[in-house]
Tab-separated table of C-alpha atoms in Angstrom:
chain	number	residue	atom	x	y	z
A	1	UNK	CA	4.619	-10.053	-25.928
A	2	UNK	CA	5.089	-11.645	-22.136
A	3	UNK	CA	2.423	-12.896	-20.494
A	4	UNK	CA	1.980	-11.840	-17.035
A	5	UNK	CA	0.114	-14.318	-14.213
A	6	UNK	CA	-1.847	-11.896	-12.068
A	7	UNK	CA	-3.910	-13.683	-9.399
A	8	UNK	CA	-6.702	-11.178	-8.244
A	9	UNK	CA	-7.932	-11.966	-4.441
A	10	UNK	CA	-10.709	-9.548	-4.265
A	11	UNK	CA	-11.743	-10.445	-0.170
A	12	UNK	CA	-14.499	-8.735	1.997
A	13	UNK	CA	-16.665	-6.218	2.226
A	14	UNK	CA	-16.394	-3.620	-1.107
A	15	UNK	CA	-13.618	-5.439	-1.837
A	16	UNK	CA	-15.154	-7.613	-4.798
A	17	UNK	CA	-17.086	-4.215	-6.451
A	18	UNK	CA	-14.199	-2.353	-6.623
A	19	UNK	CA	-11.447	-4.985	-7.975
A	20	UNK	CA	-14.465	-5.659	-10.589
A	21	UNK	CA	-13.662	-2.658	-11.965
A	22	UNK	CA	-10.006	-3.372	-12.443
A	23	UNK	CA	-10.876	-6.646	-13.945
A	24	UNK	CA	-12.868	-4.521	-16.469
A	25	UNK	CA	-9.151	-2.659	-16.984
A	26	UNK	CA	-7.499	-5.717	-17.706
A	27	UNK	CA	-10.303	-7.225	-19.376
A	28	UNK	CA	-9.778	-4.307	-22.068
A	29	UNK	CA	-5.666	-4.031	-22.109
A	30	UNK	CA	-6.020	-8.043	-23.320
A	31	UNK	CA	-8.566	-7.096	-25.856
A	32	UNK	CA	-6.446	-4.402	-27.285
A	33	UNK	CA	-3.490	-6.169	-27.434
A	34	UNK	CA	-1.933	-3.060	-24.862
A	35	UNK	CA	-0.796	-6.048	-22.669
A	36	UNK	CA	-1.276	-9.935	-22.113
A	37	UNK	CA	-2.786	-10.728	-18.715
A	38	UNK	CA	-3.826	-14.417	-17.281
A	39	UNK	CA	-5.759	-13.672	-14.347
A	40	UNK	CA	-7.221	-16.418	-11.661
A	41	UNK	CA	-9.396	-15.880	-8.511
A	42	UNK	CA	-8.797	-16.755	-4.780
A	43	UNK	CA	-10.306	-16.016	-1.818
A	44	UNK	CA	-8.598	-14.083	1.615
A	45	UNK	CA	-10.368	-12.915	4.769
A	46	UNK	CA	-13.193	-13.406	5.134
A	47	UNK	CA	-14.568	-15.299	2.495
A	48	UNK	CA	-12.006	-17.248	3.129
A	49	UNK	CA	-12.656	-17.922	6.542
A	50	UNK	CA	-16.526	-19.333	5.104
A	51	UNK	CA	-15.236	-21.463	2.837
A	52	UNK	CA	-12.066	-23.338	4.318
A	53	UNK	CA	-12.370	-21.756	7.891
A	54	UNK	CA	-8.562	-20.331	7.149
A	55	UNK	CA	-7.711	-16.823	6.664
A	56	UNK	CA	-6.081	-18.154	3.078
A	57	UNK	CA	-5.753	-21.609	1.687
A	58	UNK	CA	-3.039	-23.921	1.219
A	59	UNK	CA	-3.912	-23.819	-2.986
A	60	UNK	CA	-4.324	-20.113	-2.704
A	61	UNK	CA	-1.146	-19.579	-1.051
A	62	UNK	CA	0.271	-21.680	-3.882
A	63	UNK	CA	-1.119	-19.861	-6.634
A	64	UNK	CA	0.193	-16.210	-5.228
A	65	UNK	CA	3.582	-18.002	-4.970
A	66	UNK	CA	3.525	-18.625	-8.694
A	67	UNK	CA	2.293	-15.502	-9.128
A	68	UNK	CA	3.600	-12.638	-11.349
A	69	UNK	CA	1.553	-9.933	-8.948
A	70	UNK	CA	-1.202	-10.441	-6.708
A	71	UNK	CA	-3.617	-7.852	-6.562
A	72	UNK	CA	-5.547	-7.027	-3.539
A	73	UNK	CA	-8.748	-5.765	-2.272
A	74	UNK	CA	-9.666	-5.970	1.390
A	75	UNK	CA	-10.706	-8.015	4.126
A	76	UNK	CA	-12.196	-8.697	7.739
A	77	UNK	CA	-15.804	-7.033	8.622
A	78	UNK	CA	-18.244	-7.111	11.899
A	79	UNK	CA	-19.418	-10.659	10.436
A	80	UNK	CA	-15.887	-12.164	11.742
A	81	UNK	CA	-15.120	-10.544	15.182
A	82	UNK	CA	-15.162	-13.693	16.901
A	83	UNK	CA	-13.151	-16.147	14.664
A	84	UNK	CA	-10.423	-17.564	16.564
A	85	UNK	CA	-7.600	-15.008	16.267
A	86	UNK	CA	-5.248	-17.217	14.165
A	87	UNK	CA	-7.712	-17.748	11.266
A	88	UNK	CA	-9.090	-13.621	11.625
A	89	UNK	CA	-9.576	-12.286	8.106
A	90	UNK	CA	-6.237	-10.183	8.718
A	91	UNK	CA	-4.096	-13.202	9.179
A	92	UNK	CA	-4.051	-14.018	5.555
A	93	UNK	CA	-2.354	-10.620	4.752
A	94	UNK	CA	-0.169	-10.968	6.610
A	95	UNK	CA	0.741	-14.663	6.066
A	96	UNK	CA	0.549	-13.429	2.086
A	97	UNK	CA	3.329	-10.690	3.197
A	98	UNK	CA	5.021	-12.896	5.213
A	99	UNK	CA	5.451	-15.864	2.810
A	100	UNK	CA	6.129	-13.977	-0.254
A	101	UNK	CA	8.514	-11.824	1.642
A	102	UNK	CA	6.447	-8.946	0.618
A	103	UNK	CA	9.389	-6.160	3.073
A	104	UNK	CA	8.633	-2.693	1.459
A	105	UNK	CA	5.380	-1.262	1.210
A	106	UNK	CA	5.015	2.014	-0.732
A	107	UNK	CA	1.960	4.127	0.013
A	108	UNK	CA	2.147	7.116	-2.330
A	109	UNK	CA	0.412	10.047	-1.055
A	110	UNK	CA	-0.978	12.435	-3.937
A	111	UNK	CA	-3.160	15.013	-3.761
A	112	UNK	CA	-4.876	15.737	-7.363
A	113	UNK	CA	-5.763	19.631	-8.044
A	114	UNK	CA	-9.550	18.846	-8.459
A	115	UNK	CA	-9.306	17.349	-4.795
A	116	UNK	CA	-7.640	20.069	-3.389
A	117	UNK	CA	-10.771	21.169	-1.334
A	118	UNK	CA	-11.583	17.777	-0.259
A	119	UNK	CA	-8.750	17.702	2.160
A	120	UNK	CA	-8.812	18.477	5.668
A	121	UNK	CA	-6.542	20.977	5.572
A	122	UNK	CA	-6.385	24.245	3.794
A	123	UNK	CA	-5.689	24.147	-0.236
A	124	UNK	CA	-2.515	25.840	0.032
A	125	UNK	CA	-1.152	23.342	2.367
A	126	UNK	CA	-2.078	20.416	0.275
A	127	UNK	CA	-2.440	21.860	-3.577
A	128	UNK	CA	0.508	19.637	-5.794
A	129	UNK	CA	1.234	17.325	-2.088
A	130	UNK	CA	3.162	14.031	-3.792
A	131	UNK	CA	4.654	12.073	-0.683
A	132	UNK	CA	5.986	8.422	-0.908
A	133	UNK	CA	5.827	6.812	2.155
A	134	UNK	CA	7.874	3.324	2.730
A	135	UNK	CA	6.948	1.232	5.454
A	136	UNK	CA	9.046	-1.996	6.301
A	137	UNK	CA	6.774	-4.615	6.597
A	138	UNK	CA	7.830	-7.816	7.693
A	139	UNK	CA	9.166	-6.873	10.673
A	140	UNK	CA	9.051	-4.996	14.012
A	141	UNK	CA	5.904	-5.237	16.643
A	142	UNK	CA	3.332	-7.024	14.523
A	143	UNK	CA	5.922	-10.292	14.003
A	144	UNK	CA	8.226	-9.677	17.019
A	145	UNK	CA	8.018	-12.377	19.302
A	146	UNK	CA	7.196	-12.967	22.179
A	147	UNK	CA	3.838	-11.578	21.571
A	148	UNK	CA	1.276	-13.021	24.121
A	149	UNK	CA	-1.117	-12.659	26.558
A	150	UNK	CA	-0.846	-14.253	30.311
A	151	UNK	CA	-3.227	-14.686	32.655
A	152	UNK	CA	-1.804	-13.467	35.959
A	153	UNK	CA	-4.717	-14.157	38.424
A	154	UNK	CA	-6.634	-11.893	40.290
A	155	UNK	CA	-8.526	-10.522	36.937
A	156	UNK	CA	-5.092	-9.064	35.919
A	157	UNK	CA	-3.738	-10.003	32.534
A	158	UNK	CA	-0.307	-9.251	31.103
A	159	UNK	CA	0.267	-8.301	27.447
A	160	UNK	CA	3.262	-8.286	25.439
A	161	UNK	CA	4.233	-7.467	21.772
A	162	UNK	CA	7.745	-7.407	20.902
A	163	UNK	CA	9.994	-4.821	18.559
A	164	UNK	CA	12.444	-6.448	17.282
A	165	UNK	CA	14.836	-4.892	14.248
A	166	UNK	CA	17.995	-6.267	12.436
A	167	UNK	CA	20.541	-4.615	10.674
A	168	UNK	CA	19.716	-6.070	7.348
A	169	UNK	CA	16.310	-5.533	8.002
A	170	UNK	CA	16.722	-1.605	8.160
A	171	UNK	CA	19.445	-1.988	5.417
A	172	UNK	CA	17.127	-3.099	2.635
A	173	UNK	CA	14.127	-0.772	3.201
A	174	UNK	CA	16.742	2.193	3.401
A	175	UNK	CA	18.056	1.148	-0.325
A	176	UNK	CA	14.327	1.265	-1.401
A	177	UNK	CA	13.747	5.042	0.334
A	178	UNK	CA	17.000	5.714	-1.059
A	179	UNK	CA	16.490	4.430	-4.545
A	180	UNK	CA	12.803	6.107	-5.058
A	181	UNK	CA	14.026	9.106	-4.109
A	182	UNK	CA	16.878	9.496	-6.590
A	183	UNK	CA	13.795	9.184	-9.080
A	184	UNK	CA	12.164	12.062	-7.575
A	185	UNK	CA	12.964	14.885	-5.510
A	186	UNK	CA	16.071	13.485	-4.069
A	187	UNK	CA	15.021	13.464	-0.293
A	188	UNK	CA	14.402	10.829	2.168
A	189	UNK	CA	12.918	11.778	5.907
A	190	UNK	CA	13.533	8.391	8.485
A	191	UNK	CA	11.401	8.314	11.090
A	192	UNK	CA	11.581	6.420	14.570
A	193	UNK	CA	11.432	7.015	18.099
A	194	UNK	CA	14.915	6.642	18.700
A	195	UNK	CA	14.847	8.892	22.427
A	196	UNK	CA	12.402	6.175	23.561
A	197	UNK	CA	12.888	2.821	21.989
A	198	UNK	CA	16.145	0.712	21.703
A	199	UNK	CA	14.968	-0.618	17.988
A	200	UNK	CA	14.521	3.552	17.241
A	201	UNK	CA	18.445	4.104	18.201
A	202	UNK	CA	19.261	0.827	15.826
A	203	UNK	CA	17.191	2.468	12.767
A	204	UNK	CA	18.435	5.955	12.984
A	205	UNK	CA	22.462	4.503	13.219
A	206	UNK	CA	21.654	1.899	10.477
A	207	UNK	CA	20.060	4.612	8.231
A	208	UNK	CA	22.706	6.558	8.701
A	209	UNK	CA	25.448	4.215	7.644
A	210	UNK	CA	23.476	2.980	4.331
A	211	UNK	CA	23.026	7.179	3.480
A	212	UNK	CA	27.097	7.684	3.905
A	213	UNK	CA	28.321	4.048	2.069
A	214	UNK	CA	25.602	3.963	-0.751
A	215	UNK	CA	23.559	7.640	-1.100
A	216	UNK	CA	25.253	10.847	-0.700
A	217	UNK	CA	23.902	12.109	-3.110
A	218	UNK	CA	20.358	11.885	-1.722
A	219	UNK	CA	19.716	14.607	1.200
A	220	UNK	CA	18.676	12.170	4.601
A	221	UNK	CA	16.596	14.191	7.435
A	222	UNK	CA	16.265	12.357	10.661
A	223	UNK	CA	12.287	13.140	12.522
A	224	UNK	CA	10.948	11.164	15.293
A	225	UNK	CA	7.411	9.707	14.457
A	226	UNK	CA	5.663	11.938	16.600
A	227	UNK	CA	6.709	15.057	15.417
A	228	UNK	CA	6.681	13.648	11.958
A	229	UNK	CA	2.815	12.997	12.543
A	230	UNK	CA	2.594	16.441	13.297
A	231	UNK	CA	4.455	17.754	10.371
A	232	UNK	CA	2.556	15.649	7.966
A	233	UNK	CA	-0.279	17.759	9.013
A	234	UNK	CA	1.156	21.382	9.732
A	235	UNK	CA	3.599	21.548	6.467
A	236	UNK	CA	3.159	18.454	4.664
A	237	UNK	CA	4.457	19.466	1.044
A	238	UNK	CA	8.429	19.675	2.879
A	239	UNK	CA	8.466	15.159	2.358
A	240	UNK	CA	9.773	13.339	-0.348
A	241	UNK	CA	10.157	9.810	0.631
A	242	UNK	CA	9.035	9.168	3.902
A	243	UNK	CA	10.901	5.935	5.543
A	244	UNK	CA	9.690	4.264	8.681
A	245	UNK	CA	8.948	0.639	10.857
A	246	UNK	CA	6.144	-1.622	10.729
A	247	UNK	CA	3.864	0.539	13.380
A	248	UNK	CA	4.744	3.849	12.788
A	249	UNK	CA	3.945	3.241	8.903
A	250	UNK	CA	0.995	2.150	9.622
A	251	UNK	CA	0.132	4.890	11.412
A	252	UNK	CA	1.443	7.490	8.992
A	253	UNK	CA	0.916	6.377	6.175
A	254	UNK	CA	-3.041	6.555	6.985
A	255	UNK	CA	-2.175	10.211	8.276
A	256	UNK	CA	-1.056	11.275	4.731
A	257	UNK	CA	-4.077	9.201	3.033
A	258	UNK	CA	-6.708	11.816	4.806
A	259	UNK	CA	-4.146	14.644	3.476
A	260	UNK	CA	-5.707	13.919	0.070
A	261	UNK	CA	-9.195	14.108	1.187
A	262	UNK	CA	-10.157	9.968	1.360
A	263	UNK	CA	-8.627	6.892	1.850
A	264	UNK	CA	-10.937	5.815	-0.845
A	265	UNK	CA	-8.417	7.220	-3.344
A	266	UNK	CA	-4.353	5.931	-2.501
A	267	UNK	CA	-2.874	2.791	-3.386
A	268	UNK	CA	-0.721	0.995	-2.253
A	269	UNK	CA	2.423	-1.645	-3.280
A	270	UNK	CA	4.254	-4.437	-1.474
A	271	UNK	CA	7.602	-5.655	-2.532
A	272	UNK	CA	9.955	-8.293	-1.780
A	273	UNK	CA	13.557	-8.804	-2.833
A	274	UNK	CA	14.716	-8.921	-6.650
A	275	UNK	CA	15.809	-11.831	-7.493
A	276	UNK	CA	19.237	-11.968	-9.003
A	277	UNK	CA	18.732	-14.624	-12.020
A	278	UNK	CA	14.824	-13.763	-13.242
A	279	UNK	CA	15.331	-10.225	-11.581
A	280	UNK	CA	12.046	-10.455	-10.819
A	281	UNK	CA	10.504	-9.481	-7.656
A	282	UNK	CA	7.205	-10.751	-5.515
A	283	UNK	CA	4.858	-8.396	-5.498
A	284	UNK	CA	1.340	-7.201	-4.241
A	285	UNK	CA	-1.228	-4.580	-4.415
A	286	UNK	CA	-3.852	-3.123	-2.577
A	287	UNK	CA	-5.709	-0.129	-1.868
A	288	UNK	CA	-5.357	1.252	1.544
A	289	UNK	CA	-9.202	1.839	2.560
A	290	UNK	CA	-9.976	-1.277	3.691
A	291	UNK	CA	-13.460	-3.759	3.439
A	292	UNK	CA	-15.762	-1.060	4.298
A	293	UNK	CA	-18.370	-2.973	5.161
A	294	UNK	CA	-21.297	-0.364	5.395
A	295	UNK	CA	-21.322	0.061	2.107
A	296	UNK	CA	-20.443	-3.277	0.591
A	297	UNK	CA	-23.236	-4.206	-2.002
A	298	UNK	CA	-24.917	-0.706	-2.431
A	299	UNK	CA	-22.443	0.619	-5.220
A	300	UNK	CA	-21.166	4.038	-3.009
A	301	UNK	CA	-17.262	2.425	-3.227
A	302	UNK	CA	-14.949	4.303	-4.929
A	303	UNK	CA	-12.703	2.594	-7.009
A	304	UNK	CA	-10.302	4.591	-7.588
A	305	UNK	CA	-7.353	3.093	-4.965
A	306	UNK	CA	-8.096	-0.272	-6.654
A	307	UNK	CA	-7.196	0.835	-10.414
A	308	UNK	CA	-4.484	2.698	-8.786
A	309	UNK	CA	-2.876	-0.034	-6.905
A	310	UNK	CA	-3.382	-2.096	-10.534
A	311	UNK	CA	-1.411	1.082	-12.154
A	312	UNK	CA	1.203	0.424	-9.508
A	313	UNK	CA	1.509	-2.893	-10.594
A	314	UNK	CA	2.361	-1.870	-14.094
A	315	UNK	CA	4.840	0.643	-13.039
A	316	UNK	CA	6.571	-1.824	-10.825
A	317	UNK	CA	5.733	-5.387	-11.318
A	318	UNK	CA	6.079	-5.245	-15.265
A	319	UNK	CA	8.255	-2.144	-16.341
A	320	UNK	CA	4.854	-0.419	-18.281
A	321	UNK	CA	5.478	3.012	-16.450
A	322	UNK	CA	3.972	4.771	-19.814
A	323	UNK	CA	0.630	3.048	-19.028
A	324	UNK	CA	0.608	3.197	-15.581
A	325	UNK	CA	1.090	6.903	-16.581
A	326	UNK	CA	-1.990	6.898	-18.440
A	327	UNK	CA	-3.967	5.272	-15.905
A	328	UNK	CA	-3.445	8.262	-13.704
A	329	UNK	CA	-3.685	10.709	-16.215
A	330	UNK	CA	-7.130	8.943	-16.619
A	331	UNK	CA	-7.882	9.158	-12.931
A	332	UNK	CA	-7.111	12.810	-12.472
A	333	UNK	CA	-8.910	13.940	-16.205
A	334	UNK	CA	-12.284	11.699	-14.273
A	335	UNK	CA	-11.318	14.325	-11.494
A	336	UNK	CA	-11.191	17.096	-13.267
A	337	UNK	CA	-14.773	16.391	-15.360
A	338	UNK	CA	-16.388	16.601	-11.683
A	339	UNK	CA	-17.484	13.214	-11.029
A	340	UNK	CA	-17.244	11.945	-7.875
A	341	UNK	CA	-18.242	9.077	-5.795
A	342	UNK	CA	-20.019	9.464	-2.223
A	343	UNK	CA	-16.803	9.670	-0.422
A	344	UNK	CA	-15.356	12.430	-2.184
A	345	UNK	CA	-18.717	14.563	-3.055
A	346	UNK	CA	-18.774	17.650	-2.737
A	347	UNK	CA	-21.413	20.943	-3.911
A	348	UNK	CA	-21.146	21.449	-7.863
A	349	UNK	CA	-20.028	17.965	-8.655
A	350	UNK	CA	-21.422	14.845	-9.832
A	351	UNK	CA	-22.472	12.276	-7.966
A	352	UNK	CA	-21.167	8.321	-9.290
A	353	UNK	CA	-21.670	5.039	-8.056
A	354	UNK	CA	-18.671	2.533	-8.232
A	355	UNK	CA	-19.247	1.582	-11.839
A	356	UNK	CA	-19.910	4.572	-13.165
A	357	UNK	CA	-16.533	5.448	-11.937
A	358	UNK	CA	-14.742	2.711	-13.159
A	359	UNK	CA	-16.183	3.012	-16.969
A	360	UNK	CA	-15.745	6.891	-16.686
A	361	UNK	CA	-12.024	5.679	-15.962
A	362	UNK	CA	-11.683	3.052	-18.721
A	363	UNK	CA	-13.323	5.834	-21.236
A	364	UNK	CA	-10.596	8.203	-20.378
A	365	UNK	CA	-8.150	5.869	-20.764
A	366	UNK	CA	-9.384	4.421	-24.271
A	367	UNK	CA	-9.368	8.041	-25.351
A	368	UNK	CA	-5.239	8.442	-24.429
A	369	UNK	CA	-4.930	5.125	-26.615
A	370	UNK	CA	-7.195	6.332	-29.478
């Protein structure tokens, strides 16, 4: 059996509670002899920042580079607003994204049946919802350059952020929209804003090429991001595989995360290119609610995007879709039983703190290995 080098940076706020809980996952798949997992520990963010006054260390960087997965919890918090912006908790996920060419980010939207009512919207409109969105994420506004601020006298300032797209670029996080989809419904939506933006009229041609050469067999909708934001909303059970830039998936992608009723509950995966010799790929996982640092420390975190972004990591860092199978067949049986952590309470259920979650979790999944 492989053994698989997972370093776990568990960062700010809730961040260390709830990747505890995956550790307790692991800790359990090693015992079992399920799988063979060497974990180490680093620090990001924050904690980071207090200990080397970097966003991410030189050694740290090192050890995600050897890395088989890294696997993520959160970062940044009111404690840090006025680092220098360089060495901002942020900055080391994106130098970790950056670095390990980390280019497609998969945000799975998924709305399980005993949630149904914790959405926003009505149950109808979100009852069975099961949307991957892909966000390229190496590129456009948040690394175009130049990105600066000037100081043009008078009290006026001038900034600028640039969008900047090439052809490869838009190439290789089409393939990935394209590819998921032929594993599920067959349907990829691109978004952009190509009536407004140069870069938009450059994704939507480039999109279009890949779909004719490479996937005609998948069914390609165009939508600008606007109008996709408000279709998420109004009917979002008509996506598949959502494919977008940098900013818009950003801002999507947390759209679709409050379709399920918290953010506290979707994972999330960042992938680089497969390598053609090992094929291998970088890889890293995170949840997508951030440090939350309200609650850090008084158990109310849900850890359910952590385990999920772990199940991710089986399904696409190490080929164990069965398990990562069972892991959310574990999730959603939790679900159904009632519990529930602050986030997602609601009348009739039960409340849980974060560890009561996580071991309800790890019972559930014990029993689909018994």
């Amino acid at each position: 059996m492989a053994t698989h080098k997972l370093l776990l940076l568990p960062g700010d706020g809730i961040g260390p509670e709830v990747m505890a809980e995956v550790q307790r996952v692991i800790d359990w798949l090693n015992a079992q002899g399920i799988a063979r997992f060497e974990t180490e520990q680093g620090l990001v963010g924050g904690s980071a920042y207090d200990a080397h006054k970097v966003s991410i260390s030189e050694g740290d960087m090192a050890k995600a580079t050897a890395a088989d997965a890294v696997i993520f919890g959160a970062v940044g918090g009111p404690k840090w607003d006025s680092v220098p912006y360089e060495v901002r908790p942020e900055a080391g996920l994106l130098r970790l994204r950056k670095d390990l060419g980390l280019f497609a980010n998969l945000r799975p939207a998924v709305c399980y049946p005993a949630l149904a009512d914790a959405s926003s919207l009505k149950r109808e409109a979100v009852e069975g919802l099961d949307i991957m969105i892909v966000r390229e994420l190496t590129g456009g506004v948040y690394f175009g350059e130049p990105k600066t601020i000037t100081d043009l006298g008078n009290g006026q300032k001038r900034a600028v952020d640039t969008q900047v797209y090439d052809t490869y670029e838009i190439e290789r996080i089409g393939r990935v929209a394209f590819d998921l989809a032929r594993k599920r419904r067959n349907k990829v939506t691109s978004m952009e804003k190509r009536n407004v933006m140069k870069s938009g009229v450059l994704w939507n041609e480039v999109m279009t090429q890949v779909h004719a050469r490479e996937y005609k067999d998948v069914t390609l909708e165009h939508q600008l991001a606007d109008s996709g934001g408000m279709n998420l909303v109004k009917a979002p059970k008509q996506f598949d595989v959502i494919v977008t830039d940098n900013l818009f998936g950003d801002m999507l992608s947390d759209i679709a995360a409050m379709l399920t009723g918290s953010l506290g509950m979707l994972p999330s995966a960042s992938l680089g290119e497969v390598d053609s010799k090992t094929r291998k790929r970088r890889s890293l996982f995170e949840p997508v609610h951030g440090s939350a640092p309200d609650i850090a420390g008084k158990g109310l975190a849900n850890p359910i995007a952590m385990i999920s972004s772990f199940g991710m990591a089986l399904r696409y860092s190490f080929d164990m879709g069965d398990l990562a199978d069972k892991v959310d067949a574990a999730i959603a049986a939790v679900l159904a039983s009632g519990l529930r952590t602050a986030d997602i309470k609601s009348e009739g259920t039960t409340s849980a703190s974060t560890t009561q979650m996580g071991e309800a979790i790890l019972k559930e999944l014990q029993k689909l290995h018994a």
